[in-house]
Coordinates of C-alpha atoms and ligand atoms in Angstrom, one line a residue:
M25 CA 132.3 254.4 -41.6
N26 CA 135.3 252.2 -42.4
P27 CA 136.1 250.4 -39.7
L28 CA 140.2 252.1 -40.4
T29 CA 138.6 255.0 -40.4
R30 CA 137.2 254.5 -36.7
L31 CA 140.8 252.3 -35.6
G32 CA 142.6 256.0 -36.5
R33 CA 140.4 257.5 -34.5
R34 CA 141.0 255.4 -31.1
R35 CA 145.0 255.5 -31.8
A36 CA 145.8 258.5 -29.6
S37 CA 144.1 257.4 -27.1
V38 CA 145.3 253.5 -27.1
L39 CA 148.7 255.2 -27.7
T40 CA 148.3 256.4 -24.0
L41 CA 146.6 252.8 -23.0
L42 CA 149.9 251.6 -24.4
A43 CA 151.9 253.2 -22.1
V44 CA 149.6 252.0 -19.4
G45 CA 149.5 248.8 -21.2
A46 CA 152.6 248.3 -21.0
L47 CA 153.1 248.7 -16.7
V48 CA 150.6 245.3 -17.1
T49 CA 152.7 242.4 -17.7
P50 CA 150.8 239.8 -19.0
A51 CA 151.3 236.8 -16.7
A52 CA 151.3 233.2 -18.5
A53 CA 148.3 231.6 -18.0
T54 CA 149.5 227.9 -16.1
A55 CA 147.7 225.1 -16.8
A56 CA 145.5 223.2 -14.2
P57 CA 148.6 220.2 -13.1
D58 CA 145.8 217.4 -14.7
A59 CA 144.6 219.4 -18.0
V60 CA 146.0 218.6 -21.9
R61 CA 148.7 221.4 -22.6
A62 CA 148.3 221.3 -26.6
S63 CA 149.9 223.0 -29.5
T64 CA 146.9 224.2 -31.5
L65 CA 144.9 227.5 -30.8
G66 CA 141.6 225.8 -30.9
A67 CA 142.5 222.2 -29.0
Q68 CA 143.8 224.1 -26.8
A69 CA 140.4 226.6 -26.2
A70 CA 138.5 223.0 -26.2
Q71 CA 140.6 222.4 -22.2
S72 CA 138.6 225.1 -21.1
G73 CA 135.3 224.7 -23.1
R74 CA 135.9 227.5 -25.7
Y75 CA 136.2 227.9 -29.3
F76 CA 139.2 229.9 -31.0
G77 CA 138.3 230.0 -34.9
T78 CA 138.8 232.5 -38.5
A79 CA 137.2 233.9 -40.5
V80 CA 137.3 232.3 -44.3
A81 CA 137.2 233.6 -47.2
S82 CA 135.8 230.5 -50.3
G83 CA 138.4 231.7 -52.5
R84 CA 141.4 230.3 -50.8
L85 CA 140.0 226.9 -50.2
G86 CA 142.3 226.3 -52.7
D87 CA 144.8 227.8 -50.4
G88 CA 147.6 224.4 -49.5
T89 CA 148.9 225.8 -47.2
Y90 CA 144.9 228.5 -45.9
T91 CA 144.0 225.0 -45.5
G92 CA 146.6 223.2 -44.0
I93 CA 146.8 226.0 -41.1
L94 CA 142.7 226.2 -40.9
D95 CA 142.0 223.0 -40.2
R96 CA 145.4 222.5 -37.6
E97 CA 144.2 225.7 -35.8
F98 CA 141.1 226.7 -35.1
N99 CA 137.9 224.2 -34.3
S100 CA 135.2 227.5 -35.5
V101 CA 134.4 229.3 -38.6
T102 CA 132.8 232.2 -40.1
P103 CA 132.6 233.1 -43.5
E104 CA 133.9 236.1 -44.0
N105 CA 131.2 237.7 -47.0
E106 CA 129.6 234.9 -48.2
M107 CA 126.5 234.3 -45.6
K108 CA 125.9 238.4 -46.6
W109 CA 123.2 239.7 -47.6
D110 CA 124.5 240.7 -51.0
T111 CA 125.6 237.4 -52.0
T112 CA 122.8 235.5 -50.5
E113 CA 119.6 237.6 -51.8
R114 CA 121.8 239.4 -54.4
S115 CA 117.9 240.1 -56.2
R116 CA 114.9 239.5 -54.4
G117 CA 113.1 236.1 -53.6
S118 CA 117.0 235.1 -55.4
F119 CA 118.9 232.1 -53.3
N120 CA 122.7 231.6 -53.7
F121 CA 124.7 230.0 -50.8
G122 CA 127.3 227.8 -52.8
P123 CA 129.8 230.2 -51.7
A124 CA 128.9 229.5 -47.8
D125 CA 127.9 225.8 -48.6
Q126 CA 131.9 225.7 -49.6
I127 CA 132.3 227.1 -46.2
V128 CA 129.6 225.4 -44.1
N129 CA 129.9 221.6 -45.3
R130 CA 134.5 221.3 -45.1
A131 CA 134.2 223.0 -42.3
A132 CA 131.4 219.9 -41.0
S133 CA 133.5 217.5 -42.5
H134 CA 136.3 218.9 -39.7
G135 CA 134.4 219.5 -37.0
Q136 CA 134.7 222.6 -37.0
R137 CA 131.8 224.8 -35.1
M138 CA 129.8 227.9 -37.1
R139 CA 128.9 231.7 -36.5
G140 CA 126.5 232.4 -39.0
H141 CA 127.5 236.4 -40.5
T142 CA 125.6 238.5 -40.9
L143 CA 122.1 238.6 -41.5
V144 CA 120.5 242.1 -41.1
W145 CA 123.9 244.7 -41.5
H146 CA 123.6 247.7 -43.4
S147 CA 126.3 247.7 -45.5
Q148 CA 127.2 245.0 -48.7
L149 CA 122.9 245.1 -48.6
P150 CA 121.7 245.4 -51.9
S151 CA 119.8 248.3 -53.7
W152 CA 116.7 246.6 -53.7
V153 CA 116.4 247.1 -49.6
S154 CA 118.5 249.6 -49.0
S155 CA 116.2 251.9 -51.3
I156 CA 112.3 250.4 -49.5
R157 CA 110.6 252.9 -47.8
D158 CA 107.7 251.4 -47.4
A159 CA 107.6 249.7 -43.8
N160 CA 105.4 246.6 -44.8
T161 CA 107.5 246.0 -47.3
L162 CA 110.6 246.3 -45.4
R163 CA 109.3 244.1 -41.9
G164 CA 108.5 241.5 -44.6
V165 CA 111.8 241.7 -47.0
M166 CA 113.9 241.0 -43.4
N167 CA 111.5 238.7 -42.2
N168 CA 111.7 236.5 -45.4
H169 CA 115.7 237.1 -45.4
I170 CA 116.3 235.5 -42.4
T171 CA 113.9 232.9 -42.6
Q172 CA 114.7 231.9 -45.5
V173 CA 118.8 232.0 -44.8
M174 CA 118.6 230.3 -41.5
N175 CA 116.2 227.6 -42.6
H176 CA 119.0 227.0 -45.0
Y177 CA 121.2 226.1 -42.7
K178 CA 119.7 224.7 -39.6
G179 CA 121.0 222.7 -37.0
R180 CA 124.2 223.7 -38.7
I181 CA 125.0 227.2 -37.0
Y182 CA 126.2 227.6 -33.9
A183 CA 126.1 231.4 -33.0
W184 CA 124.8 233.9 -35.5
D185 CA 125.4 238.1 -35.8
V186 CA 121.9 238.4 -36.1
V187 CA 122.3 242.0 -36.4
N188 CA 125.6 243.3 -37.7
E189 CA 126.6 247.4 -36.2
A190 CA 122.9 248.9 -35.4
F191 CA 124.2 251.6 -33.0
A192 CA 126.3 254.1 -34.0
D193 CA 129.9 255.8 -33.7
G194 CA 131.1 258.7 -31.2
G195 CA 129.0 259.8 -28.6
S196 CA 125.1 259.6 -29.3
G197 CA 124.5 256.2 -27.1
Q198 CA 122.0 255.6 -30.3
M199 CA 121.1 253.3 -33.2
R200 CA 122.6 254.6 -36.3
S201 CA 120.4 255.0 -39.3
S202 CA 119.9 252.7 -41.3
V203 CA 117.2 251.2 -44.2
F204 CA 116.6 249.7 -40.8
R205 CA 116.1 251.8 -38.4
D206 CA 114.5 254.9 -40.5
V207 CA 111.6 252.4 -42.2
L208 CA 111.2 250.3 -39.0
G209 CA 112.1 252.1 -35.5
T210 CA 114.6 251.3 -33.8
G211 CA 112.4 247.9 -33.0
F212 CA 113.3 246.0 -35.8
I213 CA 116.4 244.6 -33.9
E214 CA 114.3 243.3 -31.3
E215 CA 112.2 241.9 -34.5
A216 CA 114.7 240.4 -36.1
F217 CA 115.6 238.5 -33.5
R218 CA 112.0 237.3 -32.0
T219 CA 111.9 236.3 -36.5
A220 CA 115.3 234.6 -35.6
R221 CA 114.1 232.5 -32.8
S222 CA 111.5 231.0 -34.8
A223 CA 113.8 230.1 -37.9
D224 CA 116.3 228.4 -35.3
P225 CA 115.6 227.3 -31.8
A226 CA 118.4 225.9 -32.0
A227 CA 121.2 228.3 -32.7
K228 CA 122.4 231.3 -30.4
L229 CA 121.8 234.6 -31.4
C230 CA 124.4 237.3 -31.4
Y231 CA 124.0 241.2 -31.3
N232 CA 128.0 242.1 -32.7
D233 CA 129.4 245.5 -33.2
Y234 CA 133.0 247.2 -32.9
S235 CA 133.8 249.9 -30.8
I236 CA 131.7 248.4 -27.8
E237 CA 135.2 246.9 -26.1
N238 CA 136.3 250.0 -23.9
W239 CA 133.2 250.0 -21.0
S240 CA 133.2 254.2 -20.8
D241 CA 132.3 255.0 -25.1
A242 CA 128.7 255.4 -25.5
K243 CA 128.2 253.2 -27.4
T244 CA 129.4 250.3 -25.3
Q245 CA 126.5 251.6 -23.2
G246 CA 124.2 252.2 -25.7
V247 CA 124.1 248.1 -26.5
Y248 CA 124.4 247.4 -23.1
R249 CA 121.0 249.7 -22.4
M250 CA 119.4 247.5 -25.4
V251 CA 120.8 244.1 -24.3
R252 CA 119.9 244.2 -20.7
D253 CA 115.8 246.0 -22.3
F254 CA 115.6 242.7 -24.0
K255 CA 116.5 239.9 -21.3
S256 CA 114.2 242.4 -18.8
R257 CA 111.4 241.7 -21.7
G258 CA 112.2 238.2 -22.7
V259 CA 113.2 239.2 -26.0
P260 CA 115.3 236.2 -27.2
I261 CA 119.0 237.3 -27.5
D262 CA 121.8 234.4 -26.5
C263 CA 125.3 236.7 -27.5
V264 CA 126.8 239.4 -27.7
G265 CA 129.8 239.5 -30.2
F266 CA 132.9 241.9 -30.3
Q267 CA 134.5 242.7 -33.3
S268 CA 137.4 243.6 -30.8
H269 CA 139.5 245.6 -34.9
F270 CA 142.1 247.2 -32.3
G271 CA 144.9 249.6 -32.7
A272 CA 148.4 248.8 -31.8
G273 CA 148.4 249.2 -28.4
G274 CA 144.9 246.1 -28.2
P275 CA 142.1 246.1 -26.1
P276 CA 141.7 248.9 -24.0
S277 CA 141.9 248.5 -19.8
S278 CA 138.3 247.9 -19.3
F279 CA 137.3 244.9 -22.0
Q280 CA 138.0 242.6 -18.9
T281 CA 135.6 244.8 -17.3
T282 CA 133.3 245.0 -20.6
L283 CA 133.0 241.3 -20.9
S284 CA 132.3 240.8 -17.6
N285 CA 129.5 243.2 -16.7
F286 CA 127.7 242.5 -21.1
A287 CA 128.2 238.2 -19.4
A288 CA 126.4 239.4 -15.7
L289 CA 123.4 240.3 -17.9
G290 CA 122.5 236.5 -18.9
V291 CA 124.3 236.0 -22.5
D292 CA 127.7 234.8 -23.4
V293 CA 130.4 237.1 -24.7
Q294 CA 132.3 236.0 -28.1
I295 CA 135.5 238.0 -29.6
T296 CA 134.3 237.6 -33.1
E297 CA 136.7 239.3 -35.4
L298 CA 140.1 240.3 -33.5
D299 CA 143.2 241.7 -35.2
I300 CA 145.7 243.8 -33.6
A301 CA 147.1 246.1 -35.9
Q302 CA 151.4 244.8 -35.7
A303 CA 150.2 242.0 -33.8
S304 CA 152.6 243.1 -30.8
S305 CA 152.2 239.5 -28.3
A306 CA 151.4 241.6 -25.4
A307 CA 148.4 243.1 -26.8
Y308 CA 146.8 239.5 -28.1
A309 CA 148.0 238.2 -24.9
N310 CA 145.9 241.1 -23.3
T311 CA 142.8 240.0 -24.7
V312 CA 142.9 236.5 -24.5
R313 CA 143.2 236.8 -20.9
A314 CA 140.3 239.0 -20.9
C315 CA 138.3 236.2 -22.4
M316 CA 139.8 233.7 -20.5
N317 CA 138.9 235.4 -17.4
V318 CA 135.3 235.3 -18.3
A319 CA 133.8 232.2 -17.7
R320 CA 130.8 233.6 -20.4
C321 CA 133.6 234.8 -22.9
T322 CA 132.7 231.2 -25.0
G323 CA 135.4 232.1 -27.8
I324 CA 137.4 234.1 -29.8
T325 CA 137.7 234.3 -33.6
V326 CA 140.8 236.5 -35.1
W327 CA 139.1 237.5 -38.6
G328 CA 141.2 235.6 -41.7
I329 CA 144.6 233.5 -41.2
R330 CA 148.1 235.3 -43.0
D331 CA 148.2 238.7 -42.5
S332 CA 148.3 238.8 -45.9
D333 CA 144.6 237.4 -45.7
S334 CA 143.0 240.0 -44.2
W335 CA 140.9 243.3 -44.7
R336 CA 143.6 245.5 -42.8
S337 CA 146.8 243.9 -44.8
G338 CA 148.9 246.9 -44.7
E339 CA 148.9 246.7 -40.6
N340 CA 150.1 242.7 -40.7
P341 CA 147.4 242.0 -37.5
L342 CA 146.7 238.7 -38.1
L343 CA 148.6 235.1 -35.8
F344 CA 149.8 233.9 -39.1
D345 CA 152.9 235.9 -41.5
R346 CA 151.6 236.1 -44.9
N347 CA 153.8 232.9 -45.7
G348 CA 151.7 231.1 -43.2
N349 CA 154.7 230.9 -40.4
K350 CA 153.4 231.8 -37.4
K351 CA 154.5 235.0 -35.5
A352 CA 155.3 235.7 -31.9
A353 CA 151.6 236.2 -30.9
Y354 CA 150.7 233.1 -32.5
Q355 CA 153.2 232.0 -29.4
S356 CA 151.9 234.9 -26.8
T357 CA 148.7 233.5 -27.6
L358 CA 148.8 230.2 -27.6
T359 CA 150.6 230.5 -24.5
T360 CA 147.8 233.0 -22.7
L361 CA 145.0 229.8 -24.0
G362 CA 147.5 227.5 -21.6
G363 CA 149.1 226.1 -23.7
A364 CA 151.7 224.9 -24.4
Ligands
G3I424 O1 132.7 239.8 -54.6 C1 134.1 241.0 -55.0 C2 134.2 240.6 -56.5 O2 133.3 240.0 -56.9 C3 135.1 242.5 -57.0 O3 135.3 241.7 -58.3 C4 135.9 242.8 -56.1 C5 137.3 244.0 -56.2 O4 135.9 244.5 -56.3 O5 135.0 243.0 -54.2 C6 134.5 241.9 -54.6 O6 133.8 242.3 -53.1 C7 134.3 242.4 -51.9 C8 134.2 241.5 -50.7 O7 134.7 241.8 -49.7 C9 134.6 240.1 -51.6 O8 136.2 240.3 -51.4 C10 134.6 244.1 -51.4 O9 134.9 244.9 -52.4 C11 134.9 244.1 -50.7 O10 134.5 246.0 -50.1 C12 134.9 243.3 -48.9 O11 135.3 243.3 -48.0 C13 135.0 243.0 -46.9 C14 134.6 244.0 -45.9 O12 134.2 243.1 -44.5 C15 132.9 245.0 -46.1 O13 132.8 245.1 -46.1 C16 136.0 242.0 -46.1 O14 136.6 241.2 -46.8 C17 135.6 242.0 -44.4 O15 136.7 241.3 -43.9 C18 135.2 242.7 -44.1 O16 134.3 242.1 -42.7 C19 133.7 242.9 -42.0 C20 132.9 242.5 -41.8 O17 132.0 241.5 -42.5 C21 131.8 243.1 -40.7 N1 133.3 244.0 -39.0 C22 133.9 244.6 -40.0 C23 134.7 243.9 -40.9 C24 136.0 244.3 -41.1 O18 135.3 245.7 -42.8

């Protein structure tokens, strides 16, 4: 489903939350007296052992305004599209790492850590994969893809989105229909994580999804049950990514509870694709504060640098305007991180 459609469905509830949210005056985080109050997002996040990152598009790396902000503000990078299956293995057994290498090599030269996005996802999946109906064939194809891609980047990726968006929207709390679930069964997620652990034991392995930020939602509860089960059986999972594509009202009031409850299962939690319609200062501050208040919330990634770089550019959801100027939400984000 187009994420924007999803946002529309939540907007009504978000507007309600906005009314409630207005009652919550975000208190500026105060840094400890001896802490340095940094003047950039990544440097300030690092003060609390966190990262502050952004999605990066290889096609924009020739834009000096873009790269200037990228190098000044962010200490983590997620390729926006370049590590997805339709780029890395467009045809069976033929791997193309060029576009992602450009991003990974540049990040390494700038001391930025990498998030890998994403290994197993029903979207941006070549038809040669989505047309497979034989379980043994698909199992081999999936495990080979995971292994080949992770081997290529072995030791260079801090955290991988091993499986992305496998749960259904709405009230079922179950996995969505996809070629992976339909042909391999619900065990495909466990298999993907076990394969990933073997491929790069040093990488944190994450399950990543959207609309799992509100604690009482069935989708959130479905993912929570999966993670609890995995941890109880020793299935290798290290983190959960909350994409956090929010409407104008920002995060649900239960967002910090959600982060805290997942962390209590023994995983890191990460805000992995943050953007907020109209980018209100309060909405960004509330999001950042929820992470800052949960020790195992290890980092925040915004899904793009300038509004014009966003997949939802018409909603002006990011921290920099189309000219690369800081917006009010930038300052509220930096302040809430504890910065100057
Ligand atoms: O690369 C082709 C190019 O060759 C072609 O000329 C052009 C026009 O058709 O399309 C280009 O591919 C586009 C691709 O972005 C790279 O720019 C696709 O059409 C376009 O659909 C794709 O959109 C991406 C979207 O995921 C696809 O689902 C967005 O940039 C990206 O921000 C978005 O990110 C996703 C996360 O990966 C997962 N969570 C949701 C998030 C938002 O949808």
